[in-house]
PDB file of C-alpha atoms in Angstrom:
ATOM      1  CA  UNK A 838      20.887 -54.986  24.163  1.00 45.00           C
ATOM      2  CA  UNK A 839      18.086 -52.542  24.880  1.00 47.00           C
ATOM      3  CA  UNK A 840      20.578 -49.700  25.240  1.00 47.00           C
ATOM      4  CA  UNK A 841      22.267 -50.663  21.966  1.00 54.00           C
ATOM      5  CA  UNK A 842      18.907 -50.722  20.182  1.00 47.00           C
ATOM      6  CA  UNK A 843      18.014 -47.215  21.411  1.00 45.00           C
ATOM      7  CA  UNK A 844      21.426 -45.970  20.368  1.00 47.00           C
ATOM      8  CA  UNK A 845      21.043 -47.420  16.882  1.00 51.00           C
ATOM      9  CA  UNK A 846      17.561 -45.972  16.585  1.00 47.00           C
ATOM     10  CA  UNK A 847      18.856 -42.473  17.483  1.00 46.00           C
ATOM     11  CA  UNK A 848      21.722 -42.837  15.000  1.00 55.00           C
ATOM     12  CA  UNK A 849      19.274 -43.889  12.254  1.00 53.00           C
ATOM     13  CA  UNK A 850      16.972 -40.938  13.005  1.00 48.00           C
ATOM     14  CA  UNK A 851      19.860 -38.499  12.877  1.00 44.00           C
ATOM     15  CA  UNK A 852      21.088 -40.017   9.542  1.00 48.00           C
ATOM     16  CA  UNK A 853      17.640 -39.645   8.020  1.00 46.00           C
ATOM     17  CA  UNK A 854      17.459 -36.050   9.204  1.00 42.00           C
ATOM     18  CA  UNK A 855      20.818 -35.189   7.618  1.00 43.00           C
ATOM     19  CA  UNK A 856      20.027 -36.832   4.305  1.00 49.00           C
ATOM     20  CA  UNK A 857      16.479 -35.535   3.967  1.00 46.00           C
ATOM     21  CA  UNK A 858      17.336 -31.946   4.933  1.00 38.00           C
ATOM     22  CA  UNK A 859      18.767 -31.035   1.454  1.00 42.00           C
ATOM     23  CA  UNK A 860      15.564 -32.388  -0.099  1.00 41.00           C
ATOM     24  CA  UNK A 861      13.415 -30.233   2.187  1.00 36.00           C
ATOM     25  CA  UNK A 862      15.557 -27.182   1.459  1.00 35.00           C
ATOM     26  CA  UNK A 863      15.312 -27.888  -2.295  1.00 39.00           C
ATOM     27  CA  UNK A 864      11.529 -28.076  -2.068  1.00 38.00           C
ATOM     28  CA  UNK A 865      11.445 -24.764  -0.156  1.00 42.00           C
ATOM     29  CA  UNK A 866      13.563 -23.094  -2.831  1.00 41.00           C
ATOM     30  CA  UNK A 867      11.216 -24.358  -5.532  1.00 49.00           C
ATOM     31  CA  UNK A 868       8.455 -22.279  -3.917  1.00 54.00           C
ATOM     32  CA  UNK A 869      10.481 -19.062  -3.834  1.00 56.00           C
ATOM     33  CA  UNK A 870       9.662 -16.392  -6.415  1.00 54.00           C
ATOM     34  CA  UNK A 871      12.125 -15.845  -9.267  1.00 66.00           C
ATOM     35  CA  UNK A 872      11.069 -12.173  -9.429  1.00 82.00           C
ATOM     36  CA  UNK A 873      11.155  -9.711  -6.558  1.00 87.00           C
ATOM     37  CA  UNK A 874       7.789  -9.092  -4.965  1.00 93.00           C
ATOM     38  CA  UNK A 875       8.989  -6.072  -2.963  1.00 97.00           C
ATOM     39  CA  UNK A 876      11.088  -2.978  -3.733  1.00 97.00           C
ATOM     40  CA  UNK A 877      13.750  -3.962  -1.228  1.00 97.00           C
ATOM     41  CA  UNK A 878      16.275  -4.969  -3.929  1.00 96.00           C
ATOM     42  CA  UNK A 879      15.530  -1.688  -5.768  1.00 95.00           C
ATOM     43  CA  UNK A 880      15.652   0.811  -2.908  1.00 96.00           C
ATOM     44  CA  UNK A 881      19.097   2.203  -3.783  1.00 95.00           C
ATOM     45  CA  UNK A 882      18.064   2.662  -7.377  1.00 94.00           C
ATOM     46  CA  UNK A 883      14.788   4.377  -6.417  1.00 95.00           C
ATOM     47  CA  UNK A 884      16.468   6.726  -3.984  1.00 96.00           C
ATOM     48  CA  UNK A 885      19.319   7.727  -6.277  1.00 94.00           C
ATOM     49  CA  UNK A 886      18.102   7.457  -9.871  1.00 93.00           C
ATOM     50  CA  UNK A 887      14.430   8.367  -9.645  1.00 95.00           C
ATOM     51  CA  UNK A 888      12.446  11.399  -8.623  1.00 95.00           C
ATOM     52  CA  UNK A 889       9.566  10.178  -6.459  1.00 97.00           C
ATOM     53  CA  UNK A 890       6.420  12.255  -6.000  1.00 97.00           C
ATOM     54  CA  UNK A 891       3.697  11.540  -3.408  1.00 98.00           C
ATOM     55  CA  UNK A 892       0.498  13.004  -4.751  1.00 97.00           C
ATOM     56  CA  UNK A 893      -1.018  13.413  -1.275  1.00 96.00           C
ATOM     57  CA  UNK A 894      -0.697  15.788   1.637  1.00 94.00           C
ATOM     58  CA  UNK A 895      -1.650  13.076   4.158  1.00 94.00           C
ATOM     59  CA  UNK A 896       0.859  12.892   7.032  1.00 94.00           C
ATOM     60  CA  UNK A 897       0.096   9.183   7.365  1.00 95.00           C
ATOM     61  CA  UNK A 898       0.982   8.483   3.716  1.00 97.00           C
ATOM     62  CA  UNK A 899       4.216  10.474   4.048  1.00 97.00           C
ATOM     63  CA  UNK A 900       5.100   8.387   7.124  1.00 97.00           C
ATOM     64  CA  UNK A 901       4.230   5.097   5.383  1.00 98.00           C
ATOM     65  CA  UNK A 902       6.208   5.907   2.246  1.00 97.00           C
ATOM     66  CA  UNK A 903       9.214   6.643   4.457  1.00 97.00           C
ATOM     67  CA  UNK A 904       8.711   3.337   6.296  1.00 97.00           C
ATOM     68  CA  UNK A 905       9.083   1.571   2.928  1.00 98.00           C
ATOM     69  CA  UNK A 906      12.614   2.987   2.728  1.00 97.00           C
ATOM     70  CA  UNK A 907      11.857   5.640   0.123  1.00 97.00           C
ATOM     71  CA  UNK A 908      13.580   8.673   1.583  1.00 92.00           C
ATOM     72  CA  UNK A 909      14.089  11.083  -1.333  1.00 88.00           C
ATOM     73  CA  UNK A 910      10.532  11.990  -2.238  1.00 96.00           C
ATOM     74  CA  UNK A 911       8.554  15.191  -2.268  1.00 95.00           C
ATOM     75  CA  UNK A 912       4.891  16.003  -1.976  1.00 97.00           C
ATOM     76  CA  UNK A 913       2.805  17.494  -4.731  1.00 96.00           C
ATOM     77  CA  UNK A 914      -0.858  17.675  -3.696  1.00 96.00           C
ATOM     78  CA  UNK A 915      -3.431  17.177  -6.413  1.00 95.00           C
ATOM     79  CA  UNK A 916      -5.659  20.127  -7.308  1.00 93.00           C
ATOM     80  CA  UNK A 917      -8.547  17.790  -8.172  1.00 94.00           C
ATOM     81  CA  UNK A 918     -11.675  18.921  -6.277  1.00 91.00           C
ATOM     82  CA  UNK A 919     -12.748  15.348  -5.463  1.00 90.00           C
ATOM     83  CA  UNK A 920     -16.268  16.219  -6.492  1.00 90.00           C
ATOM     84  CA  UNK A 921     -17.432  13.043  -8.228  1.00 95.00           C
ATOM     85  CA  UNK A 922     -21.087  12.220  -7.735  1.00 94.00           C
ATOM     86  CA  UNK A 923     -21.003   9.026  -5.655  1.00 93.00           C
ATOM     87  CA  UNK A 924     -24.423   7.985  -7.005  1.00 92.00           C
ATOM     88  CA  UNK A 925     -22.919   7.445 -10.463  1.00 95.00           C
ATOM     89  CA  UNK A 926     -20.654   4.633  -9.216  1.00 96.00           C
ATOM     90  CA  UNK A 927     -21.680   1.026  -8.628  1.00 95.00           C
ATOM     91  CA  UNK A 928     -19.614   0.687  -5.426  1.00 96.00           C
ATOM     92  CA  UNK A 929     -17.463   2.560  -2.962  1.00 96.00           C
ATOM     93  CA  UNK A 930     -14.344   0.854  -4.274  1.00 97.00           C
ATOM     94  CA  UNK A 931     -15.135   1.989  -7.822  1.00 97.00           C
ATOM     95  CA  UNK A 932     -15.633   5.558  -6.654  1.00 97.00           C
ATOM     96  CA  UNK A 933     -12.385   5.387  -4.711  1.00 97.00           C
ATOM     97  CA  UNK A 934     -10.461   4.055  -7.726  1.00 98.00           C
ATOM     98  CA  UNK A 935     -11.794   6.808  -9.978  1.00 97.00           C
ATOM     99  CA  UNK A 936     -10.798   9.438  -7.436  1.00 97.00           C
ATOM    100  CA  UNK A 937      -7.250   8.136  -7.142  1.00 97.00           C
ATOM    101  CA  UNK A 938      -6.839   8.020 -10.923  1.00 97.00           C
ATOM    102  CA  UNK A 939      -8.086  11.583 -11.298  1.00 97.00           C
ATOM    103  CA  UNK A 940      -5.706  12.751  -8.532  1.00 97.00           C
ATOM    104  CA  UNK A 941      -2.865  11.146 -10.426  1.00 97.00           C
ATOM    105  CA  UNK A 942      -3.907  12.682 -13.698  1.00 97.00           C
ATOM    106  CA  UNK A 943      -3.909  16.191 -12.195  1.00 96.00           C
ATOM    107  CA  UNK A 944      -0.504  15.767 -10.526  1.00 97.00           C
ATOM    108  CA  UNK A 945       1.121  14.319 -13.670  1.00 96.00           C
ATOM    109  CA  UNK A 946      -0.117  17.338 -15.635  1.00 95.00           C
ATOM    110  CA  UNK A 947       1.081  19.796 -12.952  1.00 95.00           C
ATOM    111  CA  UNK A 948       4.433  18.058 -12.661  1.00 94.00           C
ATOM    112  CA  UNK A 949       4.989  18.089 -16.423  1.00 91.00           C
ATOM    113  CA  UNK A 950       4.491  21.862 -16.607  1.00 91.00           C
ATOM    114  CA  UNK A 951       6.941  22.604 -13.810  1.00 89.00           C
ATOM    115  CA  UNK A 952       9.480  19.854 -14.375  1.00 89.00           C
ATOM    116  CA  UNK A 953      13.081  20.908 -13.954  1.00 82.00           C
ATOM    117  CA  UNK A 954      15.048  17.652 -13.922  1.00 79.00           C
ATOM    118  CA  UNK A 955      14.921  16.297 -17.469  1.00 81.00           C
ATOM    119  CA  UNK A 956      17.409  13.518 -16.860  1.00 83.00           C
ATOM    120  CA  UNK A 957      15.747  11.561 -14.053  1.00 91.00           C
ATOM    121  CA  UNK A 958      12.636   9.402 -14.631  1.00 94.00           C
ATOM    122  CA  UNK A 959       9.830  10.010 -12.180  1.00 96.00           C
ATOM    123  CA  UNK A 960       7.480   7.816 -10.076  1.00 97.00           C
ATOM    124  CA  UNK A 961       4.236   9.498  -8.979  1.00 98.00           C
ATOM    125  CA  UNK A 962       1.975   7.805  -6.389  1.00 98.00           C
ATOM    126  CA  UNK A 963      -1.598   8.924  -5.781  1.00 98.00           C
ATOM    127  CA  UNK A 964      -4.073   7.359  -3.355  1.00 98.00           C
ATOM    128  CA  UNK A 965      -7.586   7.720  -1.982  1.00 97.00           C
ATOM    129  CA  UNK A 966      -9.172   6.012   1.004  1.00 97.00           C
ATOM    130  CA  UNK A 967     -12.847   5.606   1.864  1.00 97.00           C
ATOM    131  CA  UNK A 968     -14.908   3.686   4.419  1.00 98.00           C
ATOM    132  CA  UNK A 969     -17.705   1.513   3.109  1.00 97.00           C
ATOM    133  CA  UNK A 970     -20.658   0.559   5.350  1.00 97.00           C
ATOM    134  CA  UNK A 971     -23.921  -0.731   3.962  1.00 92.00           C
ATOM    135  CA  UNK A 972     -22.794   0.367   0.491  1.00 88.00           C
ATOM    136  CA  UNK A 973     -22.557   3.932   1.865  1.00 94.00           C
ATOM    137  CA  UNK A 974     -19.282   5.760   1.195  1.00 96.00           C
ATOM    138  CA  UNK A 975     -17.857   7.661   4.179  1.00 96.00           C
ATOM    139  CA  UNK A 976     -15.078  10.152   3.641  1.00 95.00           C
ATOM    140  CA  UNK A 977     -13.854  12.871   6.039  1.00 96.00           C
ATOM    141  CA  UNK A 978     -16.449  14.292   8.465  1.00 97.00           C
ATOM    142  CA  UNK A 979     -17.564  17.883   8.089  1.00 96.00           C
ATOM    143  CA  UNK A 980     -17.155  18.660  11.830  1.00 97.00           C
ATOM    144  CA  UNK A 981     -17.216  17.023  15.261  1.00 97.00           C
ATOM    145  CA  UNK A 982     -20.967  16.454  15.134  1.00 98.00           C
ATOM    146  CA  UNK A 983     -20.554  14.645  11.839  1.00 98.00           C
ATOM    147  CA  UNK A 984     -17.659  12.677  13.395  1.00 98.00           C
ATOM    148  CA  UNK A 985     -19.982  11.539  16.219  1.00 98.00           C
ATOM    149  CA  UNK A 986     -22.579  10.490  13.644  1.00 98.00           C
ATOM    150  CA  UNK A 987     -20.086   8.408  11.659  1.00 98.00           C
ATOM    151  CA  UNK A 988     -18.617   6.621  14.672  1.00 98.00           C
ATOM    152  CA  UNK A 989     -22.109   5.930  15.971  1.00 98.00           C
ATOM    153  CA  UNK A 990     -22.947   4.365  12.588  1.00 98.00           C
ATOM    154  CA  UNK A 991     -19.852   2.123  12.768  1.00 98.00           C
ATOM    155  CA  UNK A 992     -20.209   1.098  16.407  1.00 98.00           C
ATOM    156  CA  UNK A 993     -20.683  -2.637  17.013  1.00 98.00           C
ATOM    157  CA  UNK A 994     -20.488  -3.403  13.281  1.00 98.00           C
ATOM    158  CA  UNK A 995     -18.038  -4.338  10.581  1.00 98.00           C
ATOM    159  CA  UNK A 996     -17.160  -2.148   7.631  1.00 98.00           C
ATOM    160  CA  UNK A 997     -14.720  -2.123   4.739  1.00 98.00           C
ATOM    161  CA  UNK A 998     -11.834   0.270   4.147  1.00 98.00           C
ATOM    162  CA  UNK A 999     -10.842   0.682   0.491  1.00 98.00           C
ATOM    163  CA  UNK A1000      -7.598   2.368  -0.533  1.00 98.00           C
ATOM    164  CA  UNK A1001      -7.114   2.945  -4.259  1.00 98.00           C
ATOM    165  CA  UNK A1002      -3.602   3.588  -5.523  1.00 98.00           C
ATOM    166  CA  UNK A1003      -2.581   4.879  -8.927  1.00 98.00           C
ATOM    167  CA  UNK A1004       1.060   4.903 -10.015  1.00 98.00           C
ATOM    168  CA  UNK A1005       2.692   6.728 -12.904  1.00 97.00           C
ATOM    169  CA  UNK A1006       6.177   5.361 -13.507  1.00 96.00           C
ATOM    170  CA  UNK A1007       8.748   6.353 -16.141  1.00 94.00           C
ATOM    171  CA  UNK A1008      11.705   4.299 -17.307  1.00 88.00           C
ATOM    172  CA  UNK A1009      14.606   5.407 -19.444  1.00 72.00           C
ATOM    173  CA  UNK A1010      14.125   4.740 -23.127  1.00 66.00           C
ATOM    174  CA  UNK A1011      16.325   1.879 -24.396  1.00 57.00           C
ATOM    175  CA  UNK A1012      16.950   3.724 -27.637  1.00 59.00           C
ATOM    176  CA  UNK A1013      20.309   5.577 -27.604  1.00 62.00           C
ATOM    177  CA  UNK A1014      19.962   9.364 -27.449  1.00 66.00           C
ATOM    178  CA  UNK A1015      22.386  12.070 -28.553  1.00 68.00           C
ATOM    179  CA  UNK A1016      24.397  13.361 -25.510  1.00 64.00           C
ATOM    180  CA  UNK A1017      22.927  16.842 -25.811  1.00 60.00           C
ATOM    181  CA  UNK A1018      19.328  15.828 -26.225  1.00 63.00           C
ATOM    182  CA  UNK A1019      16.573  15.573 -23.644  1.00 65.00           C
ATOM    183  CA  UNK A1020      16.209  12.054 -22.217  1.00 70.00           C
ATOM    184  CA  UNK A1021      13.201  10.290 -23.664  1.00 72.00           C
ATOM    185  CA  UNK A1022      11.153   8.338 -21.111  1.00 82.00           C
ATOM    186  CA  UNK A1023       8.650   5.578 -21.598  1.00 88.00           C
ATOM    187  CA  UNK A1024       5.853   5.617 -19.077  1.00 92.00           C
ATOM    188  CA  UNK A1025       3.269   3.286 -17.628  1.00 95.00           C
ATOM    189  CA  UNK A1026       0.269   3.738 -15.302  1.00 96.00           C
ATOM    190  CA  UNK A1027      -0.877   1.048 -12.872  1.00 97.00           C
ATOM    191  CA  UNK A1028      -3.913   1.179 -10.560  1.00 98.00           C
ATOM    192  CA  UNK A1029      -5.340  -1.156  -7.932  1.00 98.00           C
ATOM    193  CA  UNK A1030      -7.688  -1.178  -4.915  1.00 98.00           C
ATOM    194  CA  UNK A1031      -6.910  -2.892  -1.613  1.00 98.00           C
ATOM    195  CA  UNK A1032      -9.708  -3.708   0.859  1.00 98.00           C
ATOM    196  CA  UNK A1033      -9.555  -4.425   4.558  1.00 98.00           C
ATOM    197  CA  UNK A1034     -12.442  -5.444   6.883  1.00 98.00           C
ATOM    198  CA  UNK A1035     -12.666  -3.680  10.251  1.00 98.00           C
ATOM    199  CA  UNK A1036     -14.889  -4.674  13.180  1.00 98.00           C
ATOM    200  CA  UNK A1037     -15.765  -1.913  15.666  1.00 98.00           C
ATOM    201  CA  UNK A1038     -16.489  -2.662  19.315  1.00 98.00           C
ATOM    202  CA  UNK A1039     -19.942  -1.816  20.662  1.00 98.00           C
ATOM    203  CA  UNK A1040     -19.280   1.704  21.942  1.00 98.00           C
ATOM    204  CA  UNK A1041     -21.151   3.755  24.492  1.00 98.00           C
ATOM    205  CA  UNK A1042     -22.215   7.269  23.644  1.00 98.00           C
ATOM    206  CA  UNK A1043     -19.583   8.461  26.139  1.00 98.00           C
ATOM    207  CA  UNK A1044     -16.906   6.584  24.192  1.00 98.00           C
ATOM    208  CA  UNK A1045     -18.082   8.098  20.893  1.00 98.00           C
ATOM    209  CA  UNK A1046     -18.446  11.624  22.267  1.00 98.00           C
ATOM    210  CA  UNK A1047     -14.954  11.525  23.824  1.00 98.00           C
ATOM    211  CA  UNK A1048     -13.355  10.363  20.592  1.00 98.00           C
ATOM    212  CA  UNK A1049     -15.272  12.859  18.451  1.00 98.00           C
ATOM    213  CA  UNK A1050     -14.255  15.651  20.832  1.00 98.00           C
ATOM    214  CA  UNK A1051     -10.576  14.704  20.440  1.00 98.00           C
ATOM    215  CA  UNK A1052     -10.748  15.861  16.842  1.00 97.00           C
ATOM    216  CA  UNK A1053      -8.430  13.057  15.719  1.00 97.00           C
ATOM    217  CA  UNK A1054     -10.792  11.764  13.116  1.00 97.00           C
ATOM    218  CA  UNK A1055     -11.570  15.091  11.417  1.00 97.00           C
ATOM    219  CA  UNK A1056      -9.047  14.594   8.604  1.00 95.00           C
ATOM    220  CA  UNK A1057      -9.630  10.852   8.166  1.00 96.00           C
ATOM    221  CA  UNK A1058     -12.048   8.762   6.089  1.00 96.00           C
ATOM    222  CA  UNK A1059     -14.728   7.288   8.303  1.00 97.00           C
ATOM    223  CA  UNK A1060     -13.677   9.757  11.048  1.00 98.00           C
ATOM    224  CA  UNK A1061     -11.160   7.521  12.855  1.00 98.00           C
ATOM    225  CA  UNK A1062      -7.448   6.775  12.846  1.00 97.00           C
ATOM    226  CA  UNK A1063      -6.544   3.176  13.561  1.00 97.00           C
ATOM    227  CA  UNK A1064      -2.986   4.155  14.417  1.00 96.00           C
ATOM    228  CA  UNK A1065      -4.014   6.640  17.184  1.00 97.00           C
ATOM    229  CA  UNK A1066      -6.721   6.956  19.776  1.00 98.00           C
ATOM    230  CA  UNK A1067      -9.097   5.391  17.273  1.00 98.00           C
ATOM    231  CA  UNK A1068      -7.284   2.091  17.580  1.00 98.00           C
ATOM    232  CA  UNK A1069      -9.241   1.588  20.795  1.00 98.00           C
ATOM    233  CA  UNK A1070     -12.483   1.532  18.770  1.00 98.00           C
ATOM    234  CA  UNK A1071     -11.307  -1.434  16.687  1.00 98.00           C
ATOM    235  CA  UNK A1072     -12.117  -4.922  18.005  1.00 98.00           C
ATOM    236  CA  UNK A1073     -10.717  -6.841  14.989  1.00 98.00           C
ATOM    237  CA  UNK A1074      -9.127  -6.242  11.606  1.00 98.00           C
ATOM    238  CA  UNK A1075      -8.937  -8.572   8.651  1.00 98.00           C
ATOM    239  CA  UNK A1076      -6.522  -7.569   5.913  1.00 98.00           C
ATOM    240  CA  UNK A1077      -3.744  -5.017   5.607  1.00 98.00           C
ATOM    241  CA  UNK A1078      -3.395  -2.743   8.672  1.00 98.00           C
ATOM    242  CA  UNK A1079      -1.463  -0.124   6.693  1.00 98.00           C
ATOM    243  CA  UNK A1080      -4.302  -0.055   4.142  1.00 98.00           C
ATOM    244  CA  UNK A1081      -6.580   1.245   6.908  1.00 98.00           C
ATOM    245  CA  UNK A1082      -3.994   3.937   7.610  1.00 97.00           C
ATOM    246  CA  UNK A1083      -4.104   4.990   3.977  1.00 97.00           C
ATOM    247  CA  UNK A1084      -1.456   3.109   1.983  1.00 98.00           C
ATOM    248  CA  UNK A1085      -1.213  -0.694   1.543  1.00 98.00           C
ATOM    249  CA  UNK A1086       2.517  -1.184   1.855  1.00 98.00           C
ATOM    250  CA  UNK A1087       2.985  -4.693   0.479  1.00 98.00           C
ATOM    251  CA  UNK A1088       0.648  -4.234  -2.449  1.00 98.00           C
ATOM    252  CA  UNK A1089       2.265  -0.903  -3.378  1.00 98.00           C
ATOM    253  CA  UNK A1090       5.736  -2.421  -2.997  1.00 98.00           C
ATOM    254  CA  UNK A1091       4.759  -5.384  -5.179  1.00 97.00           C
ATOM    255  CA  UNK A1092       3.462  -3.215  -8.018  1.00 97.00           C
ATOM    256  CA  UNK A1093       6.482  -0.942  -7.915  1.00 97.00           C
ATOM    257  CA  UNK A1094       8.768  -3.971  -8.012  1.00 96.00           C
ATOM    258  CA  UNK A1095       6.924  -5.305 -11.004  1.00 94.00           C
ATOM    259  CA  UNK A1096       7.329  -2.027 -12.858  1.00 93.00           C
ATOM    260  CA  UNK A1097      11.031  -1.867 -12.076  1.00 91.00           C
ATOM    261  CA  UNK A1098      11.509  -5.536 -13.006  1.00 88.00           C
ATOM    262  CA  UNK A1099       9.842  -4.950 -16.383  1.00 81.00           C
ATOM    263  CA  UNK A1100      12.197  -2.036 -16.975  1.00 72.00           C
ATOM    264  CA  UNK A1101      15.278  -4.236 -16.606  1.00 64.00           C
ATOM    265  CA  UNK A1102      13.945  -7.285 -18.416  1.00 59.00           C
TER     266      UNK A1102
END
């Protein structure tokens, strides 16, 4: 009888599993988003029907944009001097946002004057990254001595990395146009700032001097690259890793998806 009871118990458990599974799956589906939160469903459209411009000469941002699956893009570096007075801004993130917007403004103007393809809408992406420690904004170091000074300042402490992104996106006008006329595009600009928190290890002067001498950080905000030798300086990271590299992939993908969804709705 004991064996029969165990057998019946197992059968009952299995029956409950089978009959509750559809309910669990139904509940999971209820939590899924009706709208795309990434550009994955739009990649073919972006790569074939849009001209994509990266308003940055950063090798990291070029690499990251490619990692998103955007393959047909070209670089148009902003001519903005990036000479805002930091003292006029309330925070590093505000300064960063203003710089990204101004970079975008310059590239949109330059692109408009040299535009050759009048049939394809364009997406232009500009970005700026700064390091924020004690409400002090750190950008690229002036030289290796300045690199040493910055890393020394960050050693054993946490800091914030802000990346501001500004997007100019065109969509084809829904109004019918004569076959011979220039395509009329509607346009929209979206901006956001993503912030990550980075904790540096307590570094010796030998550690700092060796990294500064490598020169890796000379073209990077805060004078380090998390994706290279500088990754050894980082003890912990809270937030988007790619944001620290210079382009927050999910957030950028989400905003682009929203723009493309609005175009088709």
